PDB file of N, CA and C in Angstrom:
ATOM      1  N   UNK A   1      15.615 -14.595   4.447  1.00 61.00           N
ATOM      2  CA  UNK A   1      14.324 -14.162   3.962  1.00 61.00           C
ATOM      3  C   UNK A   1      14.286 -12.628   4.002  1.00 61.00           C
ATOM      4  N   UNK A   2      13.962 -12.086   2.723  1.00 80.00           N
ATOM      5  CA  UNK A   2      13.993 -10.350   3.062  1.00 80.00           C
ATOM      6  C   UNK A   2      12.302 -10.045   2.931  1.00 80.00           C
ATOM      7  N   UNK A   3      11.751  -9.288   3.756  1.00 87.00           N
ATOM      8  CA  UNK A   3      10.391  -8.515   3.625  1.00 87.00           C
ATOM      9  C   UNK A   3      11.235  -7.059   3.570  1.00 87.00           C
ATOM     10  N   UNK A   4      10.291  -6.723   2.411  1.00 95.00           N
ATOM     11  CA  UNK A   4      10.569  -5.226   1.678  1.00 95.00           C
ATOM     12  C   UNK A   4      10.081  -4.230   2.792  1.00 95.00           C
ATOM     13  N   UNK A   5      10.668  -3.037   2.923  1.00 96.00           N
ATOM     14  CA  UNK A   5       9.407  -2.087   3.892  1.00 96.00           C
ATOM     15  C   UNK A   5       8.412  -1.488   3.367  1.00 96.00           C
ATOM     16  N   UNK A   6       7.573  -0.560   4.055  1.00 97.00           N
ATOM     17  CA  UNK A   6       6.304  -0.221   3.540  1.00 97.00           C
ATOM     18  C   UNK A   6       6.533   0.048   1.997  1.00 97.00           C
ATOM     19  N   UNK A   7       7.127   1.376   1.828  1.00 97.00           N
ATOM     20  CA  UNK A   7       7.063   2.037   0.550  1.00 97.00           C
ATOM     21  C   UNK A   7       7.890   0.988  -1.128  1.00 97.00           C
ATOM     22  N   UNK A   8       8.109   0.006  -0.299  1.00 97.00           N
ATOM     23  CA  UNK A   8       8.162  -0.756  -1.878  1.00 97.00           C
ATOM     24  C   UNK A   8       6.369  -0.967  -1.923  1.00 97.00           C
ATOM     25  N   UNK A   9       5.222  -1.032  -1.163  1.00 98.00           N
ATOM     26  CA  UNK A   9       3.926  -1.240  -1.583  1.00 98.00           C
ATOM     27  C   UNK A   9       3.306  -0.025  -1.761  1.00 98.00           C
ATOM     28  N   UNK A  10       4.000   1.193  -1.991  1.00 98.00           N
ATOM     29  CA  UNK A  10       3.313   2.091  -2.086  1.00 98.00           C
ATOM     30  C   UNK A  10       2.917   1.892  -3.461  1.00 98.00           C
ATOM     31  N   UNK A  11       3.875   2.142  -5.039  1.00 98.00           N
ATOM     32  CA  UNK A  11       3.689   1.794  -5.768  1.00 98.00           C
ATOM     33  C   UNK A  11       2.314   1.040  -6.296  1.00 98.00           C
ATOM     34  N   UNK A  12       2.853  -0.337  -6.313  1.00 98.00           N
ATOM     35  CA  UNK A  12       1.768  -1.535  -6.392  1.00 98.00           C
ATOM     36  C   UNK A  12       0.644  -1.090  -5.591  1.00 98.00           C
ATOM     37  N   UNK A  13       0.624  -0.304  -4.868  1.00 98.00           N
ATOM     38  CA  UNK A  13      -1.278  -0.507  -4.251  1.00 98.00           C
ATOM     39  C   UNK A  13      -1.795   0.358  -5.389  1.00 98.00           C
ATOM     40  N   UNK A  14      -1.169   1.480  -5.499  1.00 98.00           N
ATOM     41  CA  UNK A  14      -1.667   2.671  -5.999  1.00 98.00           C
ATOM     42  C   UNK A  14      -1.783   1.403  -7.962  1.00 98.00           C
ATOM     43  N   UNK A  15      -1.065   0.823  -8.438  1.00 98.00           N
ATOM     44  CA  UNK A  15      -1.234  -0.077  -9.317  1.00 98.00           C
ATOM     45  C   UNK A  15      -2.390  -1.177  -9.419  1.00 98.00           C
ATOM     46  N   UNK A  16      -2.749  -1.440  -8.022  1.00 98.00           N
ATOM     47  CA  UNK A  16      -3.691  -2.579  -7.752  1.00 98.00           C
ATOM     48  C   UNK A  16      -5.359  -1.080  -8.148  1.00 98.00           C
ATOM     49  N   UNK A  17      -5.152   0.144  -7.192  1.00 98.00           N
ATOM     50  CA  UNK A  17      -6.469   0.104  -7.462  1.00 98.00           C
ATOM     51  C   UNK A  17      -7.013   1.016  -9.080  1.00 98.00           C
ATOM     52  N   UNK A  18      -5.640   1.233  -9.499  1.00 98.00           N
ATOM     53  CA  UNK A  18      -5.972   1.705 -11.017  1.00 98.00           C
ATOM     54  C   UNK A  18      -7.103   1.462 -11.718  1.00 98.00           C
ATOM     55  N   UNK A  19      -7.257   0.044 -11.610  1.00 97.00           N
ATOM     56  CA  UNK A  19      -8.562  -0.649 -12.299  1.00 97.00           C
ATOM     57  C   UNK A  19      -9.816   0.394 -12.169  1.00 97.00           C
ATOM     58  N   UNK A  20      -9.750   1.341 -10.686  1.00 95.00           N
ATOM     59  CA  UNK A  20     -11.248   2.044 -10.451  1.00 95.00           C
ATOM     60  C   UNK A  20     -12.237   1.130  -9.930  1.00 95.00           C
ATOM     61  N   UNK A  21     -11.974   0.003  -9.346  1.00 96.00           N
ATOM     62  CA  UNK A  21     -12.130  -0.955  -8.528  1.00 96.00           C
ATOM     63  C   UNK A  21     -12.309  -0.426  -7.071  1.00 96.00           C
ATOM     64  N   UNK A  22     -13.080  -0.203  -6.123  1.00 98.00           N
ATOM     65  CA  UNK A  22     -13.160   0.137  -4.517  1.00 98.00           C
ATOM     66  C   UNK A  22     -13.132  -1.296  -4.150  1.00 98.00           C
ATOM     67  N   UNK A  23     -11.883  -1.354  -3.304  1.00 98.00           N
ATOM     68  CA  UNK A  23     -11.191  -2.265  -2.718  1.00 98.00           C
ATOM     69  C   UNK A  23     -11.889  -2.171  -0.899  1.00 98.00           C
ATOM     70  N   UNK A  24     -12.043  -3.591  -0.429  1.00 98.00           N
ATOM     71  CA  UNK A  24     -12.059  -3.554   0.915  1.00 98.00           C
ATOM     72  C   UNK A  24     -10.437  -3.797   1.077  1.00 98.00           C
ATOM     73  N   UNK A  25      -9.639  -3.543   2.322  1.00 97.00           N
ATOM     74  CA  UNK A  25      -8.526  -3.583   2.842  1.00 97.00           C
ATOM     75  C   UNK A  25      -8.480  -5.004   2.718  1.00 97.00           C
ATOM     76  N   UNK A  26      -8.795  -5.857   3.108  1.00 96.00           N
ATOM     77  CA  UNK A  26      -8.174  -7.276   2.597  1.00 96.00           C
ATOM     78  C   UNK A  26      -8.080  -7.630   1.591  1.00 96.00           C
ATOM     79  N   UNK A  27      -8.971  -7.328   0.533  1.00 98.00           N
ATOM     80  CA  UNK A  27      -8.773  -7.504  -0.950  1.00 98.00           C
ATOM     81  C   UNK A  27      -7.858  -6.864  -1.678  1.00 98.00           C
ATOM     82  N   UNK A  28      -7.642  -5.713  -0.882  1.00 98.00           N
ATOM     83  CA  UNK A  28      -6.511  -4.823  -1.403  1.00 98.00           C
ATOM     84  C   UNK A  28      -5.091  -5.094  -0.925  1.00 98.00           C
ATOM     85  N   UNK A  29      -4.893  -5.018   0.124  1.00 97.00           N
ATOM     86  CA  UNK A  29      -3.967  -6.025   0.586  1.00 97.00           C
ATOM     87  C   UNK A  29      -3.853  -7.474  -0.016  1.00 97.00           C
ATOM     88  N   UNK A  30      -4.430  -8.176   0.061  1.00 97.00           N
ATOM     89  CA  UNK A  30      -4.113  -9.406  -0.824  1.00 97.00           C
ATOM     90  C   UNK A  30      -4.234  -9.270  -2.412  1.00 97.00           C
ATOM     91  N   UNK A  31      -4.132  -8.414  -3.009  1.00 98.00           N
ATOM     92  CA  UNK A  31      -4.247  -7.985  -4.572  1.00 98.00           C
ATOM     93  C   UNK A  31      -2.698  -7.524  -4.934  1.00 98.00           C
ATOM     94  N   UNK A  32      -2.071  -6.467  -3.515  1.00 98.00           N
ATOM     95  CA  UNK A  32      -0.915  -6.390  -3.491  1.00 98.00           C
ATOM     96  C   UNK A  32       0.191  -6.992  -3.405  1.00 98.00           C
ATOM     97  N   UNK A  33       0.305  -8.011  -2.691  1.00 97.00           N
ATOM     98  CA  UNK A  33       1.127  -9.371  -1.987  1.00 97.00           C
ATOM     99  C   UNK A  33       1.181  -9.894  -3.456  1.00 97.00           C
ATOM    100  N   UNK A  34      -0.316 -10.146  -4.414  1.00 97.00           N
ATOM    101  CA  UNK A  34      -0.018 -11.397  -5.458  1.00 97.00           C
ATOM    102  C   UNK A  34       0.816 -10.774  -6.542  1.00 97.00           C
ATOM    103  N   UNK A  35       1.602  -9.420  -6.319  1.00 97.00           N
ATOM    104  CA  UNK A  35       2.428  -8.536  -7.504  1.00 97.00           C
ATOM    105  C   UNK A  35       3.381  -9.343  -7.062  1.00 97.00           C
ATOM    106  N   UNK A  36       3.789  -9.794  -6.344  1.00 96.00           N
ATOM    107  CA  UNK A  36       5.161 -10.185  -5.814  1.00 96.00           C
ATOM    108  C   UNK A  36       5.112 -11.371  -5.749  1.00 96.00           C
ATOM    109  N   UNK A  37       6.513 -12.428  -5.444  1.00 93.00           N
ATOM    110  CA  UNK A  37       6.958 -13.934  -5.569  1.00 93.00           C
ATOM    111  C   UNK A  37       7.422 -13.975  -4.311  1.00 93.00           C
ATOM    112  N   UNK A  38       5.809 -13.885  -3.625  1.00 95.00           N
ATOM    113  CA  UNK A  38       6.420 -13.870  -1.903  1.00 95.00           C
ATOM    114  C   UNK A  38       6.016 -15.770  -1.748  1.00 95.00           C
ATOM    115  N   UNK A  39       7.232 -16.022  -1.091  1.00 93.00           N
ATOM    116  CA  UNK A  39       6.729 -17.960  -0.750  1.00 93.00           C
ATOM    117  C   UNK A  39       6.139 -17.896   0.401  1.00 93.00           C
ATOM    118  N   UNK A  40       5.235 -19.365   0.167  1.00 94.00           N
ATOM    119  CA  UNK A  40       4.485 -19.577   1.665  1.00 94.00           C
ATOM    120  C   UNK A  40       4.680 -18.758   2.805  1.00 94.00           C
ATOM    121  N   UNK A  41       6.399 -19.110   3.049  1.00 93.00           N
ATOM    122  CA  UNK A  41       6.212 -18.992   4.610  1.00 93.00           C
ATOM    123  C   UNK A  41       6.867 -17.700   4.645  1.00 93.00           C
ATOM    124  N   UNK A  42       7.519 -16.558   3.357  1.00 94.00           N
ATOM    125  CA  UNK A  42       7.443 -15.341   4.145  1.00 94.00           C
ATOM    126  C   UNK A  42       5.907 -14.520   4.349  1.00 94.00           C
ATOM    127  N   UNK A  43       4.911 -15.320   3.345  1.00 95.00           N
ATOM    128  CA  UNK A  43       3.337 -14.630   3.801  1.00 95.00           C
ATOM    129  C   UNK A  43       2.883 -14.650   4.628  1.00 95.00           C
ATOM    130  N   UNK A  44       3.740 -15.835   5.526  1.00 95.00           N
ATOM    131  CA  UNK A  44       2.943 -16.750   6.761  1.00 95.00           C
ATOM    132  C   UNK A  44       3.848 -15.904   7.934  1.00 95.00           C
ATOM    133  N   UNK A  45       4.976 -15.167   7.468  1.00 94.00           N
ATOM    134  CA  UNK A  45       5.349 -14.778   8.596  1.00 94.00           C
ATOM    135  C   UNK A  45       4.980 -13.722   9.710  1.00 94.00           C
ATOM    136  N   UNK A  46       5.065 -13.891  10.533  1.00 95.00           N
ATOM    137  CA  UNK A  46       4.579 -13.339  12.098  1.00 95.00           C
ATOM    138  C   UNK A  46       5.095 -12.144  12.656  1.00 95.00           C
ATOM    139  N   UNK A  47       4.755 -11.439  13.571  1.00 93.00           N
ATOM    140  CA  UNK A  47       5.476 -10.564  13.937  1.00 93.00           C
ATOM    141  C   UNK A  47       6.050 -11.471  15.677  1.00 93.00           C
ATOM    142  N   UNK A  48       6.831 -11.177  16.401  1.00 90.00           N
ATOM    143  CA  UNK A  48       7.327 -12.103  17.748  1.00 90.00           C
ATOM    144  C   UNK A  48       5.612 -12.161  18.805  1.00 90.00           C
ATOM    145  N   UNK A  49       5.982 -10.281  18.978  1.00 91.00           N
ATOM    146  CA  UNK A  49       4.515  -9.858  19.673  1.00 91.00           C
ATOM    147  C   UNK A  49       3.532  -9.109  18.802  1.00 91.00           C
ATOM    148  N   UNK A  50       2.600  -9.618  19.479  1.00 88.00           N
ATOM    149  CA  UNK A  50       0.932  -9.215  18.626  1.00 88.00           C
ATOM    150  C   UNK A  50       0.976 -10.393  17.496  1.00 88.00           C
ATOM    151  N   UNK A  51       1.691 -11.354  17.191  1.00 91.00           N
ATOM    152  CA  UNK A  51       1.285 -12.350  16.050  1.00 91.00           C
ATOM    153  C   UNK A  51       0.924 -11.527  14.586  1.00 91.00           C
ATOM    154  N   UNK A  52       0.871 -11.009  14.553  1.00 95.00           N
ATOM    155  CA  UNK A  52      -0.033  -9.929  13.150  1.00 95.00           C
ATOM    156  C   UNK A  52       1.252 -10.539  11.926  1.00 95.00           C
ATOM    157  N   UNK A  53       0.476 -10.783  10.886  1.00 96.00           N
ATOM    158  CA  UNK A  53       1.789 -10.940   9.257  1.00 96.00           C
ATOM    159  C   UNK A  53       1.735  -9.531   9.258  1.00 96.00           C
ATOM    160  N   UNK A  54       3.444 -10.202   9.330  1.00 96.00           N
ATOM    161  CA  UNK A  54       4.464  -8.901   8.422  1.00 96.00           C
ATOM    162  C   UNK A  54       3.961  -8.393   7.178  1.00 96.00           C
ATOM    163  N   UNK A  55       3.843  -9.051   6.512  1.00 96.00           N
ATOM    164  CA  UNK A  55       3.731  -8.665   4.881  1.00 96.00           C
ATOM    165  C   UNK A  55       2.234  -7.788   4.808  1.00 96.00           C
ATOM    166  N   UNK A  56       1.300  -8.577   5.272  1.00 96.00           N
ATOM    167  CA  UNK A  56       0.055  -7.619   5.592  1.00 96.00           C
ATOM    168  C   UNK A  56       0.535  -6.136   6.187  1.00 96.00           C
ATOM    169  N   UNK A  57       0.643  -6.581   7.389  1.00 96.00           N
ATOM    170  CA  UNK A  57       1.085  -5.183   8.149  1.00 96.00           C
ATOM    171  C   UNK A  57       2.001  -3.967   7.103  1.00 96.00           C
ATOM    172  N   UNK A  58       2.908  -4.570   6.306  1.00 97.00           N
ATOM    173  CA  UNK A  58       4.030  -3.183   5.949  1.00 97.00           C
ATOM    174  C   UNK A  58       2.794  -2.818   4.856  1.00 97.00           C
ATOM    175  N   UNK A  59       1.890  -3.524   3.973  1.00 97.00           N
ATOM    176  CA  UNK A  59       1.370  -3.304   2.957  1.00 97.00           C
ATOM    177  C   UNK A  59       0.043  -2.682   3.505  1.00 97.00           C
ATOM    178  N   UNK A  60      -0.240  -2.337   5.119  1.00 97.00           N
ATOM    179  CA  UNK A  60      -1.764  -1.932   5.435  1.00 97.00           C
ATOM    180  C   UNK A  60      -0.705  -0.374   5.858  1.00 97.00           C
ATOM    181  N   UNK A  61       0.357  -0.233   6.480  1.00 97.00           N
ATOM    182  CA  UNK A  61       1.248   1.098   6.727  1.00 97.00           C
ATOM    183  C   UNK A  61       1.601   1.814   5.530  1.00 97.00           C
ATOM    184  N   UNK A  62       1.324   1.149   4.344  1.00 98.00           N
ATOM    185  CA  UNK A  62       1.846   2.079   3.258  1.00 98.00           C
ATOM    186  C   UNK A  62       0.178   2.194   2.854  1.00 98.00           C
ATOM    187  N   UNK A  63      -0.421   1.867   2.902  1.00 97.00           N
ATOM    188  CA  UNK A  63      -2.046   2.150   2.542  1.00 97.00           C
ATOM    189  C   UNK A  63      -2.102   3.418   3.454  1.00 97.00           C
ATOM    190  N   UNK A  64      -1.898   3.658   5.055  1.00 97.00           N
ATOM    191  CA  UNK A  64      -1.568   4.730   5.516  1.00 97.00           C
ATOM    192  C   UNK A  64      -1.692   5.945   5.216  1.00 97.00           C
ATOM    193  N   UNK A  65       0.099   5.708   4.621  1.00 98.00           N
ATOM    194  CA  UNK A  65       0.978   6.612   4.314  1.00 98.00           C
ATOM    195  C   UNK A  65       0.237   7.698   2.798  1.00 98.00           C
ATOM    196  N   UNK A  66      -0.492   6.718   1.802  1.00 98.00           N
ATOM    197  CA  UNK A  66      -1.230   6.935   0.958  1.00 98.00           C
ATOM    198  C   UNK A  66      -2.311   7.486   0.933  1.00 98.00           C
ATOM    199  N   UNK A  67      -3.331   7.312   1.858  1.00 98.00           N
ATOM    200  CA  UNK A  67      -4.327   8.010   2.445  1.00 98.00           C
ATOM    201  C   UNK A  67      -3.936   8.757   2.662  1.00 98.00           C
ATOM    202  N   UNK A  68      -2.844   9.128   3.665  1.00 98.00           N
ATOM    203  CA  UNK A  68      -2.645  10.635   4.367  1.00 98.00           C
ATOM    204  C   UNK A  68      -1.998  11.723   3.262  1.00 98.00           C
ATOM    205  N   UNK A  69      -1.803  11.259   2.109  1.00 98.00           N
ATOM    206  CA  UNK A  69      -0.901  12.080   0.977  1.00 98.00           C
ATOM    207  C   UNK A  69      -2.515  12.019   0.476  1.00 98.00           C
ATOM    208  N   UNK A  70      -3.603  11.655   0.705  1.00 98.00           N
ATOM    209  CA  UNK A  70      -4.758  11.775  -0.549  1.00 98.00           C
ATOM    210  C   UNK A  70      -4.644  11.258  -1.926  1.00 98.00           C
ATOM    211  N   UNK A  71      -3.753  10.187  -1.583  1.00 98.00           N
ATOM    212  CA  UNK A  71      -3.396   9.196  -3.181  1.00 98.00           C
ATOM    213  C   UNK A  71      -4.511   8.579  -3.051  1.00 98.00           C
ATOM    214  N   UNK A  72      -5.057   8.026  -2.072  1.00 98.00           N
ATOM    215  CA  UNK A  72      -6.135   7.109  -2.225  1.00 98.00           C
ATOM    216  C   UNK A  72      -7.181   7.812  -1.342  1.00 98.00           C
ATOM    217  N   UNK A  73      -8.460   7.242  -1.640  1.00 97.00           N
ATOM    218  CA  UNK A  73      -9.523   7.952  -1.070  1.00 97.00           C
ATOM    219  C   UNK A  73     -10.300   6.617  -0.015  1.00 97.00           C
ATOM    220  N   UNK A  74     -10.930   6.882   0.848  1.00 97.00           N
ATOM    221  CA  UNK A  74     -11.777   5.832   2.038  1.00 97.00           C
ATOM    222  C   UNK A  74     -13.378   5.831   2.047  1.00 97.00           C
ATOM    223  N   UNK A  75     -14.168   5.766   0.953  1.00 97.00           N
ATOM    224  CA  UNK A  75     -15.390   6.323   0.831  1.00 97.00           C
ATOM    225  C   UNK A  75     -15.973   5.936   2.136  1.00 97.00           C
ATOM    226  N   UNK A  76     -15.578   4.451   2.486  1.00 97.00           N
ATOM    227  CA  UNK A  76     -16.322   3.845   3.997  1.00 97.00           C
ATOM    228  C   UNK A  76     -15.379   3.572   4.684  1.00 97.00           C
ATOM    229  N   UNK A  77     -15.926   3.273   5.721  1.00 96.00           N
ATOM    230  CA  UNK A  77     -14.830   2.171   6.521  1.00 96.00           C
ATOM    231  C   UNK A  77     -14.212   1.005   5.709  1.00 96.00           C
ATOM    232  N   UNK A  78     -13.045   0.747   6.133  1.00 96.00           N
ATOM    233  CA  UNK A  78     -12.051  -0.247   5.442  1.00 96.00           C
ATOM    234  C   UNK A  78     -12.572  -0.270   3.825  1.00 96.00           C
ATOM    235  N   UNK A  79     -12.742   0.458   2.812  1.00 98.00           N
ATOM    236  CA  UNK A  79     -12.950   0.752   1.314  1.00 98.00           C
ATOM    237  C   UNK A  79     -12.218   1.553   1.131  1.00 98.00           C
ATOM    238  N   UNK A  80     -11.176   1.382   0.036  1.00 98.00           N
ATOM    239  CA  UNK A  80     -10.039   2.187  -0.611  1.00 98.00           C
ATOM    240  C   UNK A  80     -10.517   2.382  -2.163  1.00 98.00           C
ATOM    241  N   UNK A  81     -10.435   3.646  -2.524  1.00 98.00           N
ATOM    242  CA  UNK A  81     -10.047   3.682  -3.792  1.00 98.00           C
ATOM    243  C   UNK A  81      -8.988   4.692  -4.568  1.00 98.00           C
ATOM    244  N   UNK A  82      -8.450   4.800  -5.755  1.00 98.00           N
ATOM    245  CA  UNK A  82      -7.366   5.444  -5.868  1.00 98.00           C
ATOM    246  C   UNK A  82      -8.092   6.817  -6.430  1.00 98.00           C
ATOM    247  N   UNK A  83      -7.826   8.315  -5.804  1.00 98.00           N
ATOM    248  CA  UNK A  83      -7.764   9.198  -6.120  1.00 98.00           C
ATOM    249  C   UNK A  83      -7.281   9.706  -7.193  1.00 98.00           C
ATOM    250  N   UNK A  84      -7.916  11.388  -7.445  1.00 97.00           N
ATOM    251  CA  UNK A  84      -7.244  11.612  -8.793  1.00 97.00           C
ATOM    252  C   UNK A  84      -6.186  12.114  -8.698  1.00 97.00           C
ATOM    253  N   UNK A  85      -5.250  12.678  -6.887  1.00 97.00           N
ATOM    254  CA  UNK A  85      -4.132  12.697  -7.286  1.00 97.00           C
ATOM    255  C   UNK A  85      -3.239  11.309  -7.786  1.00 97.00           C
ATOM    256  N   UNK A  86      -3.975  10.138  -7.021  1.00 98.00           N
ATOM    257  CA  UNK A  86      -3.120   9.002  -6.955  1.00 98.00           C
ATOM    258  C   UNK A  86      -2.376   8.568  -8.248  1.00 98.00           C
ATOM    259  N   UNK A  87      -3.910   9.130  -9.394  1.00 98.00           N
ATOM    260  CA  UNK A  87      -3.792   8.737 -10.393  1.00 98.00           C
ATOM    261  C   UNK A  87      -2.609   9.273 -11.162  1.00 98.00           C
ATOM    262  N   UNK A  88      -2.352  10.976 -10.798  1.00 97.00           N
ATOM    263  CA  UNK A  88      -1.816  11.873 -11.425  1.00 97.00           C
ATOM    264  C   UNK A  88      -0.098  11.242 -10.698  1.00 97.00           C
ATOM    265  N   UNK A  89      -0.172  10.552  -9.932  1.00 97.00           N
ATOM    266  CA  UNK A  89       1.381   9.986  -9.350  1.00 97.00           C
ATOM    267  C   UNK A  89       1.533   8.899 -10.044  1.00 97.00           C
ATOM    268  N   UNK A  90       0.594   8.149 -10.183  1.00 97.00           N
ATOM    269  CA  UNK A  90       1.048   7.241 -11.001  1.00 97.00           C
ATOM    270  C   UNK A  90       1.287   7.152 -12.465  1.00 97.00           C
ATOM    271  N   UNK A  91       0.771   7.633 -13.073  1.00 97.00           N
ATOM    272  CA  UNK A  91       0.948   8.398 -14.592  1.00 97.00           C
ATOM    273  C   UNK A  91       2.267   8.775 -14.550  1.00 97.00           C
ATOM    274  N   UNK A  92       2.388   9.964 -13.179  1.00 97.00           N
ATOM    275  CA  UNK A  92       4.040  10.578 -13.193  1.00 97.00           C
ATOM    276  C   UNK A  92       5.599   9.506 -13.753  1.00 97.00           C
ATOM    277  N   UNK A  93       5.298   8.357 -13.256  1.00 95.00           N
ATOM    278  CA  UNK A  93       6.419   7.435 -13.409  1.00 95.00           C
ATOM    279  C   UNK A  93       7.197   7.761 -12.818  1.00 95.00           C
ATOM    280  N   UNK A  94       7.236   8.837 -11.539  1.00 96.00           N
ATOM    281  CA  UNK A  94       7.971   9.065 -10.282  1.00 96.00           C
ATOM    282  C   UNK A  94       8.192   7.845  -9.568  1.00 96.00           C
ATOM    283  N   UNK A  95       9.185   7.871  -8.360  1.00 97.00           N
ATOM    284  CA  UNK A  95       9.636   7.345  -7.450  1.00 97.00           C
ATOM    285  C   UNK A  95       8.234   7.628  -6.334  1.00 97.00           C
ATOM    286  N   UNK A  96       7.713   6.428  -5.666  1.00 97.00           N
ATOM    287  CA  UNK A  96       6.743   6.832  -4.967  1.00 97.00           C
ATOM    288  C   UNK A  96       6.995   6.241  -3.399  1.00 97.00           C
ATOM    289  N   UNK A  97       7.654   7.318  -2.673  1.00 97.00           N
ATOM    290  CA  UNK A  97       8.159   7.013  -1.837  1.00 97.00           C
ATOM    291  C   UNK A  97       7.725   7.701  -0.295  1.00 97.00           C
ATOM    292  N   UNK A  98       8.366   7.745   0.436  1.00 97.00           N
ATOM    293  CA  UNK A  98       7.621   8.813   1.698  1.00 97.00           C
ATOM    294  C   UNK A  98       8.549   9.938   1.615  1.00 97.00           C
ATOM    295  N   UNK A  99       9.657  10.897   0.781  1.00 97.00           N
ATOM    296  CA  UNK A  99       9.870  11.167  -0.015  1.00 97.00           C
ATOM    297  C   UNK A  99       9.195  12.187  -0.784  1.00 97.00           C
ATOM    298  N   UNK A 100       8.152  11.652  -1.872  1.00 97.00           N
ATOM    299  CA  UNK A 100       7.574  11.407  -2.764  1.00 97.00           C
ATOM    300  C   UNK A 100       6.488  12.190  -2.036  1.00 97.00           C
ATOM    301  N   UNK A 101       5.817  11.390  -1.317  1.00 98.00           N
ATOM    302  CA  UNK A 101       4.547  12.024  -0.757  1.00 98.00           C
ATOM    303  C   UNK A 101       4.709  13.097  -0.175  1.00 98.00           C
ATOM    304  N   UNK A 102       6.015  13.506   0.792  1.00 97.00           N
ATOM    305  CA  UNK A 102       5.798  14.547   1.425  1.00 97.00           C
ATOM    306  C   UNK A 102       5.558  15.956   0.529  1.00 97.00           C
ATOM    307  N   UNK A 103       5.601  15.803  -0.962  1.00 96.00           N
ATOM    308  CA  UNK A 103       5.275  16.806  -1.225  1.00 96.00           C
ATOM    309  C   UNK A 103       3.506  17.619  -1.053  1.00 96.00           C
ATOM    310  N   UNK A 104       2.910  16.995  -0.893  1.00 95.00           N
ATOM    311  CA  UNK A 104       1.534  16.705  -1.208  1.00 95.00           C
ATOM    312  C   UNK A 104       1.338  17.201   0.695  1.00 95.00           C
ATOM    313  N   UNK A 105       0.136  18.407   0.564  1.00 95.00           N
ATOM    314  CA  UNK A 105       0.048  19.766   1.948  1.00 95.00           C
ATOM    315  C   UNK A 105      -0.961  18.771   2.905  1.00 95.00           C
ATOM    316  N   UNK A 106      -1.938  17.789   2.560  1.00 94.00           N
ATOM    317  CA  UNK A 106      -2.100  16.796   3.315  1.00 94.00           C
ATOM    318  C   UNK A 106      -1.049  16.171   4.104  1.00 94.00           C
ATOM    319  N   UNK A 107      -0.181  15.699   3.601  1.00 92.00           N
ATOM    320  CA  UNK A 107       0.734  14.694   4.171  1.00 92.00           C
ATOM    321  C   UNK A 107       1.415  15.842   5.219  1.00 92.00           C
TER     322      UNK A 107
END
C-alpha cells in the first residue's frame, strides 16, 4: 500500500479550492482524498500512536505548508480559501512543492 507524502496534496488542495468555494478543513480535506483512487482501507488507515488517518493527516500538513506560503487564506477558524497568490501558482503550471513554496518571504 503506498500513501503519497504531504506535497503530492499540495497541488490538488490548491485545485479543490479554485472553485472560490471557503472550505471548512474537513470538507476540504475530504474534497482532496476524492482526486485520488485511494481504496477503503488505505483511507481507513491509522497511524500505530495517536490513531489519527494517515491520508487526512499528510493532506491537513500540506494545508499547513500552504497557509504558511499564503497560497491559501483562513478567514476563520478551520475555513480555507485559496488566495490570490495561490491562484497565481496555480495558473503557473509549476511544480508545487516545499521547494516551490520556499520561494514565497512568508514561508
Amino acid at each position: 500500500m503506498h500513501v503519497p507524502d504531504f506535497q503530492t496534496f499540495l497541488c490538488p488542495i490548491l485545485e479543490v479550492l479554485s472553485d472560490g468555494v471557503t472550505y471548512s478543513r474537513r470538507g476540504l480535506i475530504s474534497a482532496t482524498l476524492k482526486k485520488f483512487s485511494f481504496t477503503d482501507e488505505e483511507l481507513a488507515l491509522r497511524h500505530e500512536q495517536g490513531g489519527g488517518l494517515v491520508l487526512a493527516g499528510r493532506v491537513g500538513w500540506a494545508l499547513v505548508y500552504l497557509k504558511q506560503a499564503a497560497l491559501v487564506d483562513s478567514p476563520a477558524r478551520a475555513m480555507f480559501r485559496i488566495s490570490e497568490d495561490g491562484k497565481k501558482a496555480l495558473r503557473s503550471g509549476a511544480e508545487i512543492n516545499r521547494a516551490y513554496l520556499s520561494q514565497f518571504p512568508s514561508f
